Amino acid sequence: MSADDAQSAAESAEEPAHENALQDVIAVDGDDEPQGTVNRLDAHTGDGIRHRAFTCLVFDEEGRILLAQRAHDKRLWDTCWDGTVASHPVEGQSQEAATRQRLEEELGITPDQYDDLRVTDRFEYKRYYENAGLEWEVCAVLKVTLSDISLDPDDEEIAGLLWANYEHLHDNPEFYRQLRLCPWFEMAMRRDLAEGEEEGVTPADE
């Protein structure tokens, strides 16, 4: 090994591990049955490991959805727009408890601002992001309506916020193309509104 190679190897060894490498997620089968825990970074690199996740759609009382732009330094889907928070429960934590935690940590939304948090859907998907990694998740969808829309976003998590007409966003995606929507949100929204159309229900009716 040359001196330059040795120095490069030493510098690499001194680099701190990515924060995701210090966390675990819950590996699951296609039915969302737990298969133990796996390293979060391992689950999002290479061929990936299927794991449990959630996304929460946050509405106001007028039926608008809150879109949140992911921070610029996120490893995956940085600066893309989500609707509204997405993350992973830890072992022993329910989807509802994990969602309450992330709503408060990312947006400053506390439980006294809503009383209708519920799981409405679940689906599996796998998507790659550039050369940085992938998501392979069984994703629960939760919905919540805020009676108080006061927000206190964490700048390390959220780069921007936007209230949008939910049905208009769904029906006119070309108008929102510049937002670069997160794939799990697009899937959750299309499944949600497709189900509403079948049942004759719109978000404002819920």
PDB file of C-alpha atoms in Angstrom, residues 4-118:
ATOM      1  CA  ASP A   4      -1.274   8.022  -0.142  1.00  0.00           C
ATOM      2  CA  ASP A   5      -3.452   4.895   0.098  1.00  0.00           C
ATOM      3  CA  ALA A   6      -2.542   4.450   3.749  1.00  0.00           C
ATOM      4  CA  GLN A   7      -3.431   8.074   4.501  1.00  0.00           C
ATOM      5  CA  SER A   8      -6.752   7.741   2.640  1.00  0.00           C
ATOM      6  CA  ALA A   9      -7.610   4.584   4.571  1.00  0.00           C
ATOM      7  CA  ALA A  10      -6.748   6.253   7.859  1.00  0.00           C
ATOM      8  CA  GLU A  11      -8.922   9.263   7.021  1.00  0.00           C
ATOM      9  CA  SER A  12     -11.830   6.973   6.086  1.00  0.00           C
ATOM     10  CA  ALA A  13     -11.485   5.116   9.363  1.00  0.00           C
ATOM     11  CA  GLU A  14     -11.686   8.394  11.239  1.00  0.00           C
ATOM     12  CA  GLU A  15     -14.890   9.522   9.475  1.00  0.00           C
ATOM     13  CA  PRO A  16     -17.910   9.334  11.794  1.00  0.00           C
ATOM     14  CA  ALA A  17     -20.539   6.767  10.877  1.00  0.00           C
ATOM     15  CA  HIS A  18     -23.657   8.082   9.212  1.00  0.00           C
ATOM     16  CA  GLU A  19     -26.343   8.635  11.852  1.00  0.00           C
ATOM     17  CA  ASN A  20     -28.528   5.990  10.186  1.00  0.00           C
ATOM     18  CA  ALA A  21     -25.842   3.395  10.908  1.00  0.00           C
ATOM     19  CA  LEU A  22     -26.472   3.978  14.612  1.00  0.00           C
ATOM     20  CA  GLN A  23     -30.175   3.072  14.378  1.00  0.00           C
ATOM     21  CA  ASP A  24     -32.225  -0.067  13.712  1.00  0.00           C
ATOM     22  CA  VAL A  25     -35.489  -0.588  11.851  1.00  0.00           C
ATOM     23  CA  ILE A  26     -37.941  -3.489  11.972  1.00  0.00           C
ATOM     24  CA  ALA A  27     -37.506  -5.982   9.136  1.00  0.00           C
ATOM     25  CA  VAL A  28     -40.837  -7.425   7.971  1.00  0.00           C
ATOM     26  CA  ASP A  29     -42.246  -9.916   5.498  1.00  0.00           C
ATOM     27  CA  GLY A  30     -44.775  -8.975   2.833  1.00  0.00           C
ATOM     28  CA  ASP A  31     -47.594  -9.183   5.397  1.00  0.00           C
ATOM     29  CA  ASP A  32     -45.832  -6.729   7.734  1.00  0.00           C
ATOM     30  CA  GLU A  33     -44.947  -9.496  10.190  1.00  0.00           C
ATOM     31  CA  PRO A  34     -41.764  -8.636  12.134  1.00  0.00           C
ATOM     32  CA  GLN A  35     -38.594 -10.528  11.207  1.00  0.00           C
ATOM     33  CA  GLY A  36     -36.279  -8.989  13.770  1.00  0.00           C
ATOM     34  CA  THR A  37     -34.381  -5.702  13.599  1.00  0.00           C
ATOM     35  CA  VAL A  38     -31.770  -4.633  11.048  1.00  0.00           C
ATOM     36  CA  ASN A  39     -29.388  -1.744  10.749  1.00  0.00           C
ATOM     37  CA  ARG A  40     -31.154   1.241   9.212  1.00  0.00           C
ATOM     38  CA  LEU A  41     -28.315   2.081   6.821  1.00  0.00           C
ATOM     39  CA  ASP A  42     -28.105  -1.536   5.642  1.00  0.00           C
ATOM     40  CA  ALA A  43     -31.861  -1.498   5.003  1.00  0.00           C
ATOM     41  CA  HIS A  44     -31.485   1.501   2.680  1.00  0.00           C
ATOM     42  CA  THR A  45     -28.388   0.499   0.679  1.00  0.00           C
ATOM     43  CA  GLY A  46     -27.415  -2.230  -1.794  1.00  0.00           C
ATOM     44  CA  ASP A  47     -30.429  -4.427  -2.538  1.00  0.00           C
ATOM     45  CA  GLY A  48     -32.122  -3.143   0.607  1.00  0.00           C
ATOM     46  CA  ILE A  49     -34.021  -4.982   3.335  1.00  0.00           C
ATOM     47  CA  ARG A  50     -37.801  -4.789   3.512  1.00  0.00           C
ATOM     48  CA  HIS A  51     -38.805  -2.955   6.678  1.00  0.00           C
ATOM     49  CA  ARG A  52     -41.701  -1.285   8.471  1.00  0.00           C
ATOM     50  CA  ALA A  53     -42.406   2.402   7.890  1.00  0.00           C
ATOM     51  CA  PHE A  54     -45.196   4.947   7.999  1.00  0.00           C
ATOM     52  CA  THR A  55     -46.306   8.164   6.359  1.00  0.00           C
ATOM     53  CA  CYS A  56     -48.808  10.557   7.915  1.00  0.00           C
ATOM     54  CA  LEU A  57     -51.048  12.825   5.844  1.00  0.00           C
ATOM     55  CA  VAL A  58     -51.801  15.999   7.807  1.00  0.00           C
ATOM     56  CA  PHE A  59     -54.931  18.006   6.940  1.00  0.00           C
ATOM     57  CA  ASP A  60     -56.552  21.180   8.174  1.00  0.00           C
ATOM     58  CA  GLU A  61     -60.282  21.463   8.771  1.00  0.00           C
ATOM     59  CA  GLU A  62     -60.789  22.773   5.215  1.00  0.00           C
ATOM     60  CA  GLY A  63     -59.431  19.557   3.738  1.00  0.00           C
ATOM     61  CA  ARG A  64     -56.082  21.001   2.623  1.00  0.00           C
ATOM     62  CA  ILE A  65     -53.009  18.814   3.009  1.00  0.00           C
ATOM     63  CA  LEU A  66     -49.751  20.039   4.522  1.00  0.00           C
ATOM     64  CA  LEU A  67     -46.729  19.348   2.309  1.00  0.00           C
ATOM     65  CA  ALA A  68     -43.315  19.377   3.957  1.00  0.00           C
ATOM     66  CA  GLN A  69     -40.051  19.689   2.051  1.00  0.00           C
ATOM     67  CA  ARG A  70     -37.343  17.343   3.261  1.00  0.00           C
ATOM     68  CA  ALA A  71     -34.129  19.000   4.408  1.00  0.00           C
ATOM     69  CA  HIS A  72     -31.334  19.429   1.869  1.00  0.00           C
ATOM     70  CA  ASP A  73     -28.944  17.132   3.719  1.00  0.00           C
ATOM     71  CA  LYS A  74     -31.250  14.104   3.837  1.00  0.00           C
ATOM     72  CA  ARG A  75     -29.443  11.105   2.335  1.00  0.00           C
ATOM     73  CA  LEU A  76     -32.494  10.011   0.329  1.00  0.00           C
ATOM     74  CA  TRP A  77     -35.050  12.215  -1.450  1.00  0.00           C
ATOM     75  CA  ASP A  78     -33.400  15.406  -0.179  1.00  0.00           C
ATOM     76  CA  THR A  79     -35.437  18.589  -0.900  1.00  0.00           C
ATOM     77  CA  CYS A  80     -38.378  16.518  -2.185  1.00  0.00           C
ATOM     78  CA  TRP A  81     -41.848  17.262  -0.847  1.00  0.00           C
ATOM     79  CA  ASP A  82     -43.609  14.840   1.459  1.00  0.00           C
ATOM     80  CA  GLY A  83     -47.162  14.764   2.692  1.00  0.00           C
ATOM     81  CA  THR A  84     -46.440  15.202   5.529  1.00  0.00           C
ATOM     82  CA  VAL A  85     -44.059  13.215   7.745  1.00  0.00           C
ATOM     83  CA  ALA A  86     -42.569   9.771   7.188  1.00  0.00           C
ATOM     84  CA  SER A  87     -40.320   7.603   9.319  1.00  0.00           C
ATOM     85  CA  HIS A  88     -39.918   4.191  10.952  1.00  0.00           C
ATOM     86  CA  PRO A  89     -41.279   2.883  14.254  1.00  0.00           C
ATOM     87  CA  VAL A  90     -38.756   1.273  16.564  1.00  0.00           C
ATOM     88  CA  GLU A  91     -39.165  -2.196  18.026  1.00  0.00           C
ATOM     89  CA  GLY A  92     -42.136  -2.339  20.372  1.00  0.00           C
ATOM     90  CA  GLN A  93     -43.570   0.990  19.172  1.00  0.00           C
ATOM     91  CA  SER A  94     -46.969   1.255  17.468  1.00  0.00           C
ATOM     92  CA  GLN A  95     -47.433   3.170  14.239  1.00  0.00           C
ATOM     93  CA  GLU A  96     -49.629   5.685  16.074  1.00  0.00           C
ATOM     94  CA  ALA A  97     -47.043   6.282  18.808  1.00  0.00           C
ATOM     95  CA  ALA A  98     -44.247   6.661  16.254  1.00  0.00           C
ATOM     96  CA  THR A  99     -46.344   9.128  14.270  1.00  0.00           C
ATOM     97  CA  ARG A 100     -47.178  11.242  17.313  1.00  0.00           C
ATOM     98  CA  GLN A 101     -43.474  11.383  18.104  1.00  0.00           C
ATOM     99  CA  ARG A 102     -42.473  12.493  14.608  1.00  0.00           C
ATOM    100  CA  LEU A 103     -45.282  15.046  14.319  1.00  0.00           C
ATOM    101  CA  GLU A 104     -44.007  16.729  17.449  1.00  0.00           C
ATOM    102  CA  GLU A 105     -40.286  16.393  16.672  1.00  0.00           C
ATOM    103  CA  GLU A 106     -40.477  17.565  13.048  1.00  0.00           C
ATOM    104  CA  LEU A 107     -43.375  20.027  13.081  1.00  0.00           C
ATOM    105  CA  GLY A 108     -44.058  20.885  16.712  1.00  0.00           C
ATOM    106  CA  ILE A 109     -47.576  19.396  16.405  1.00  0.00           C
ATOM    107  CA  THR A 110     -48.762  18.192  19.809  1.00  0.00           C
ATOM    108  CA  PRO A 111     -51.608  15.738  20.573  1.00  0.00           C
ATOM    109  CA  ASP A 112     -53.890  18.543  21.796  1.00  0.00           C
ATOM    110  CA  GLN A 113     -54.056  19.816  18.196  1.00  0.00           C
ATOM    111  CA  TYR A 114     -55.877  16.704  16.912  1.00  0.00           C
ATOM    112  CA  ASP A 115     -58.006  13.796  18.113  1.00  0.00           C
ATOM    113  CA  ASP A 116     -58.485  11.640  15.008  1.00  0.00           C
ATOM    114  CA  LEU A 117     -55.090  10.066  14.256  1.00  0.00           C
ATOM    115  CA  ARG A 118     -55.764   6.707  12.581  1.00  0.00           C
TER     116      ARG A 118
END
